[in-house]
Each structure stands twice: as C-alpha cells, then as structure tokens.
C-alpha cells in the first residue's frame, strides 16, 4: 500500500496511481483529522469521493502518529491527550474517538486504536502496554459494531442526506458507491514489544475479541532488523492464514518480498515515496542516488529492466538535472518509478504464490 498521508500520494495524481496498478492506498487519520478535518471529508461523501479514488483505502488509527509526538502527549486508560504538531492546539484521542473519526472518513479498512510500545521496553512495561491495547481493542470493536452504518457512503447515510447537499455528481460521471448494508472492515492489532511469548498472547487474545483481519504493529520502532524479522515470523504462526495478515510500516523491496513469501498479505511503507523525494531510487541493479555527479551525462535509463513510464522515456542525466535544479518534476518522476518498482516486486511475489509456492508457515 502506497502511503497517501493527507489523502494524496505526494506528487502523483490518482489517474497515474491507477495506471501504476495501485489497488489500495493508506491515508493517515491523525493528519486528516487536523487538516481538512473529519466533518469536511464526511460532508464530501467520505475519502473516496473527496479524493476521487474508487479503489480501496485503509486508514490507520492515528495511534502511531500520536505516540510519535514525544513530549506532546499524555496516555491514560481513557486515551491519549496530545497537542497538534501544526499549532499546538490540545486534542484527545480515545478508542471510541478513533473509531468515530475513521467511520467519518469512510475508508474500506480501518484500524483499532492501539498503544505502540516504545523500544526498548522492559517486561513489565511491555505487558502493561499490551494489556492496554487489548482493552482498547475491545472498546474499538464495541463502538464500531454500534455505529458501523454511519459511514458516509452507507445507504442509511445517503438516504438521510437532504437532496442537493453533497450530492454533487463526480466529475467523471461515475455513480457514488452504493451498497446495501455495506460498511467497513475493522482490523485488530497485535502488540507485545519484542517478546515472542507476549506477542503470542496478544495474538490469541486479539483473535478472541474477533476481527476480519489482523495487523502486526509496534515494529520498525528502532529495533535491529533481525529482531523485527524474528518477531514477525513468530507472530505470523499465531494468526489465522484465512484472514488478512497486515504488517505495518515495512520495508525495503527485499523485505517486503521476504515477508510476503512468509505469509504476510498486506504492508504499507513510506519508503518508496519518501526516498524518491530525496533522490533515492530502487532499481533491479540496486539503489541509485540520482543526485550524484556521475550521472550528469549518463544516457541510460534509470533502470534498464524497468517498464515504468519514467524509465521508458527519460535518461539518468535528465533525472539528475531535474533533481539538482530542484524541479517539481524530479519528485513526481522519482516517485512514479519507485512506486512502480515496489508494485512490480509485489506482482512478482503474487505470481510466485500463484505458481504453487507456499511459505514455511502455511
Ligand atoms: Zn522505472
């Protein structure tokens, strides 16, 4: 899943994302809650209509971003008080509030509000944090079950909307989404720090609460890469293979291929888009830092093996010039290539799985 923090994959328009074959993207609840605000998105018919994107969307719960606001937040049983990184204004997120916000945004998949345990954490702290996440998961599910037909695109919501209010036809003439009894899928999140036994317990007890999909959270928080891998593999064993298994916030192209082959079904990462904006490009010949002077007169395609529209048309010399000149087009083209590279990696993995290969876990 490419990351579209503010309902936009930075630098790339939705028609190009469709052409690249993006089937689902991630948007960040915390950022959209602050700007443009949930009521605006709800009035516009939800994220899909607001950003003119008919394919799938997943929103995170806002938890991870809020926990990243070190010094600006205070955690209690009830939820998290925090200050906006934009203007310092005070806000409060609870499991119920995170559900209300995500229902208002109307993504297809929404995430339970969890506490991302910091690294390193001692055994007592990791357990207390895991227990809090489990209590919050139950509260999320209760609130969601009671309010899940409040999504802006549900039949109920569409029927309640007065004629003419927000019923503006889409520019492309497509019908807004209309499904009887349609609602969202709420996924649970496994925590437990870097302790395999706590992770197992978190998985079992999250499954007891019951969700249509499960995420592995609290990783890539500063721990060594081998530890991430060990925890992912041991946690996967305890998650049902017939439900989507979502690993949050990884990784390099090599890592996403390995995790997919190990049984992970979904991943999101800012790396392809963020690295692109810094001139770091993933290619079949390894990483290329396009800012380097050695590419100044290089006529070759960025990646001769790549079929993306950038590699089909432009030289390394031109891409290097755009980056060195701080042209907007540099960010656009670099992002298109990196997204294509990641998506092509996953298409290869899917073909590999369809070919009958199975992971050690299945
Ligand atoms: Zn390319």
XYZ file of C-alpha atoms in Angstrom, residues 6-337:
332
model
C -3.101 13.684 3.548
C -5.364 11.863 1.052
C -2.630 12.339 -1.543
C 0.366 10.240 -2.529
C 2.757 13.169 -2.663
C 3.430 14.271 -6.231
C 1.367 11.612 -8.014
C -2.199 12.108 -9.232
C -4.881 9.476 -8.837
C -5.052 8.645 -12.574
C -1.324 7.841 -12.551
C -1.768 5.708 -9.427
C -4.465 3.766 -11.295
C -2.187 3.334 -14.292
C 0.564 2.060 -11.968
C -1.865 -0.607 -10.739
C -2.300 0.652 -7.171
C -5.243 -1.313 -5.734
C -5.254 0.126 -2.230
C -3.584 3.050 -0.524
C -3.179 4.166 3.066
C -4.245 7.523 4.471
C -3.347 8.837 7.930
C -6.182 9.545 10.354
C -4.135 11.892 12.554
C -3.211 14.196 9.677
C -6.696 14.209 8.097
C -8.302 14.844 11.494
C -6.187 18.003 11.839
C -6.491 19.005 8.142
C -9.022 19.318 6.495
C -10.994 17.915 9.458
C -13.370 14.973 9.582
C -16.567 16.942 9.082
C -15.297 18.278 5.749
C -14.471 14.793 4.470
C -17.805 13.427 5.725
C -19.738 16.238 4.045
C -17.903 15.450 0.804
C -19.192 11.865 0.986
C -16.101 10.261 2.519
C -12.489 9.892 1.462
C -13.229 8.014 -1.790
C -15.382 10.791 -3.238
C -13.305 13.564 -1.665
C -10.091 12.390 -3.329
C -11.798 10.911 -6.433
C -10.457 7.412 -5.774
C -12.804 4.453 -6.260
C -10.301 1.780 -5.324
C -9.676 0.623 -1.768
C -8.390 2.812 1.078
C -7.093 1.879 4.522
C -6.802 4.392 7.355
C -4.561 3.900 10.373
C -5.985 4.724 13.801
C -3.862 7.790 14.467
C -2.234 5.968 17.377
C 1.188 5.574 15.845
C 1.421 9.248 14.876
C 0.205 10.405 18.274
C 2.747 8.189 20.024
C 5.455 9.728 17.865
C 4.642 13.135 19.413
C 7.042 12.570 22.311
C 6.660 15.321 24.879
C 3.364 16.472 23.353
C 1.194 13.598 24.606
C -0.143 12.004 27.802
C -1.510 8.438 27.887
C -4.253 7.323 30.296
C -6.709 4.427 30.455
C -9.241 6.624 28.692
C -7.000 7.580 25.742
C -4.262 9.967 24.684
C -4.194 13.737 25.190
C -1.893 15.420 22.704
C -1.047 18.713 21.085
C -1.218 19.298 17.340
C 2.177 19.469 15.620
C 0.681 22.262 13.470
C -0.456 24.851 16.021
C -0.072 23.285 19.479
C -3.844 23.060 19.982
C -4.973 20.397 22.514
C -6.788 17.227 21.335
C -7.856 13.894 22.792
C -7.981 10.520 21.034
C -9.693 7.540 22.652
C -10.598 4.169 21.104
C -14.159 5.444 20.584
C -12.998 8.759 19.093
C -10.556 6.973 16.743
C -13.475 4.815 15.530
C -15.797 7.801 15.131
C -13.144 9.604 13.067
C -12.358 6.604 10.880
C -16.051 5.888 10.293
C -16.414 9.527 9.239
C -13.501 9.221 6.801
C -15.115 6.087 5.369
C -12.085 4.030 4.291
C -12.702 0.371 3.400
C -10.392 -0.940 6.116
C -9.955 0.829 9.436
C -7.610 0.024 12.318
C -8.143 -0.428 16.043
C -6.630 2.257 18.292
C -3.583 0.699 19.930
C -0.620 1.769 22.001
C 2.609 1.407 20.057
C 5.017 0.157 22.735
C 8.268 2.123 22.680
C 11.642 0.432 22.134
C 13.328 -0.604 24.318
C 10.686 -1.527 26.918
C 11.189 -3.811 29.951
C 8.979 -6.886 30.508
C 6.607 -5.152 32.926
C 6.127 -2.162 30.648
C 5.636 -4.328 27.519
C 2.920 -6.358 29.310
C 1.110 -3.308 30.678
C 1.134 -1.746 27.208
C -0.145 -4.955 25.600
C -2.972 -5.226 28.160
C -3.972 -1.603 27.475
C -4.057 -2.313 23.721
C -6.308 -5.348 24.351
C -8.755 -3.314 26.462
C -8.748 -0.614 23.788
C -9.309 -3.227 21.039
C -12.493 -4.435 22.784
C -13.694 -0.818 23.166
C -12.986 -0.182 19.456
C -14.989 -3.221 18.415
C -17.933 -2.286 20.677
C -18.080 1.240 19.321
C -17.658 0.091 15.733
C -20.410 -2.540 15.971
C -22.822 0.053 17.365
C -22.001 2.714 14.760
C -20.737 0.920 11.667
C -23.583 2.063 9.416
C -22.698 5.714 9.997
C -20.147 5.593 7.145
C -20.797 8.496 4.770
C -21.391 6.139 1.818
C -23.777 3.720 3.538
C -27.368 3.527 2.318
C -28.541 4.908 5.654
C -26.322 7.958 5.392
C -27.216 8.571 1.730
C -30.958 8.344 2.485
C -30.647 10.780 5.388
C -28.762 13.341 3.320
C -31.088 16.139 2.112
C -31.331 16.461 -1.662
C -28.665 18.712 -3.082
C -26.348 18.534 -0.086
C -23.090 16.973 -1.051
C -24.871 15.042 -3.804
C -22.781 16.717 -6.477
C -22.049 14.231 -9.283
C -18.460 13.139 -9.658
C -16.508 14.818 -12.430
C -16.031 11.518 -14.243
C -19.760 10.794 -14.073
C -19.306 7.622 -12.035
C -22.023 6.716 -9.573
C -21.114 7.180 -5.933
C -20.623 3.951 -4.017
C -23.986 2.485 -3.034
C -24.089 -0.948 -1.431
C -26.853 -2.331 0.710
C -25.619 -2.876 4.257
C -22.104 -2.021 3.165
C -19.732 -0.987 5.889
C -16.053 -1.069 6.749
C -13.723 -3.820 7.960
C -12.132 -3.141 11.367
C -8.768 -4.876 11.861
C -7.207 -5.701 15.243
C -3.539 -5.043 16.020
C -1.104 -7.373 17.807
C 1.390 -5.680 20.160
C 3.706 -7.125 22.828
C 7.039 -5.400 22.270
C 9.961 -7.605 21.240
C 8.878 -10.585 23.404
C 7.735 -13.584 21.334
C 5.629 -15.012 24.195
C 3.833 -11.695 24.782
C 3.232 -11.463 21.030
C 1.682 -14.947 21.062
C -0.587 -13.993 23.964
C -1.550 -10.723 22.259
C -2.391 -12.604 19.043
C -4.530 -15.222 20.821
C -6.451 -12.659 22.884
C -6.953 -10.301 19.904
C -8.356 -13.249 17.913
C -10.688 -13.959 20.873
C -12.128 -10.439 20.507
C -12.591 -11.270 16.814
C -11.707 -9.177 13.748
C -11.880 -9.808 9.970
C -8.128 -9.095 9.679
C -5.092 -8.778 11.950
C -2.115 -6.455 11.917
C 1.298 -6.793 13.494
C 2.076 -3.382 14.988
C 4.819 -1.876 17.130
C 7.697 -2.864 14.864
C 10.244 -0.730 12.996
C 10.469 1.437 16.125
C 14.268 1.361 16.361
C 14.935 -2.340 16.987
C 17.560 -4.220 14.898
C 16.247 -5.626 11.609
C 16.861 -9.248 12.699
C 14.647 -8.697 15.752
C 11.864 -7.308 13.534
C 12.094 -10.404 11.369
C 12.075 -12.848 14.306
C 9.034 -11.193 15.889
C 7.150 -11.073 12.575
C 7.772 -14.755 11.820
C 6.888 -15.936 15.324
C 3.727 -13.770 15.434
C 2.541 -14.930 11.987
C 2.322 -18.508 13.277
C -0.422 -17.445 15.691
C -2.545 -15.503 13.200
C -5.164 -17.299 11.074
C -3.994 -17.810 7.470
C -7.575 -17.385 6.174
C -7.726 -13.788 7.449
C -5.616 -10.948 6.010
C -2.357 -10.511 7.913
C -1.056 -6.969 7.762
C 2.486 -5.985 8.726
C 2.554 -2.268 9.483
C 5.334 0.053 8.373
C 7.855 -2.112 6.442
C 10.129 -2.104 4.482
C 12.729 -2.308 1.705
C 11.855 -4.127 -1.562
C 13.829 -7.171 -0.369
C 11.999 -7.160 2.961
C 8.502 -6.872 1.505
C 9.230 -9.809 -0.835
C 10.527 -11.910 2.062
C 7.616 -11.042 4.342
C 5.057 -11.752 1.611
C 6.670 -15.122 0.979
C 6.464 -15.783 4.737
C 2.681 -15.256 4.741
C 2.179 -11.511 5.184
C -0.711 -10.327 2.964
C -0.549 -6.548 3.370
C 2.169 -3.981 4.022
C 2.496 -0.215 3.906
C 5.622 1.868 3.822
C 6.582 5.477 3.210
C 9.996 4.376 1.959
C 9.336 4.294 -1.832
C 7.710 7.735 -1.842
C 9.861 9.437 0.815
C 13.123 8.086 -0.615
C 12.051 9.212 -4.090
C 11.659 12.783 -2.888
C 15.238 12.592 -1.607
C 16.538 11.276 -4.928
C 16.983 7.694 -3.701
C 15.717 5.219 -6.283
C 15.256 1.455 -6.092
C 16.332 -0.444 -9.203
C 16.985 -4.011 -10.324
C 20.704 -3.123 -10.067
C 20.457 -1.807 -6.518
C 19.872 1.637 -5.037
C 20.671 4.692 -7.143
C 21.289 8.110 -5.592
C 20.358 10.195 -8.614
C 21.908 13.370 -7.188
C 25.445 12.057 -7.801
C 27.588 13.863 -10.366
C 28.471 10.548 -12.027
C 25.018 10.532 -13.665
C 25.363 14.041 -15.140
C 25.903 12.733 -18.678
C 24.519 9.208 -18.305
C 22.253 8.468 -21.279
C 20.938 5.206 -19.873
C 17.507 4.653 -18.440
C 17.377 4.785 -14.641
C 16.686 1.030 -14.582
C 17.081 -0.716 -17.970
C 14.929 -3.597 -16.700
C 12.059 -1.337 -15.580
C 8.910 -0.912 -17.665
C 7.664 2.245 -15.968
C 6.835 5.382 -17.934
C 9.871 7.164 -16.446
C 12.435 4.543 -17.428
C 10.833 4.204 -20.885
C 11.296 7.888 -21.619
C 13.993 9.687 -19.623
C 17.742 9.354 -19.092
C 19.599 9.301 -15.796
C 21.236 12.550 -16.900
C 17.851 14.289 -17.193
C 16.589 12.909 -13.861
C 19.837 14.038 -12.226
C 19.455 17.513 -13.743
C 15.832 17.805 -12.523
C 16.874 16.819 -9.008
C 19.907 19.128 -8.939
C 17.727 22.007 -10.184
C 15.077 21.323 -7.548
C 12.414 20.936 -10.245
C 8.994 19.697 -9.057
C 9.074 17.141 -11.862
C 12.018 15.395 -10.173
C 9.828 14.422 -7.215
C 6.991 13.328 -9.489
C 9.095 11.138 -11.792
C 11.183 9.664 -8.961
C 8.040 8.742 -7.032
C 6.384 7.155 -10.078
C 9.437 4.962 -10.671
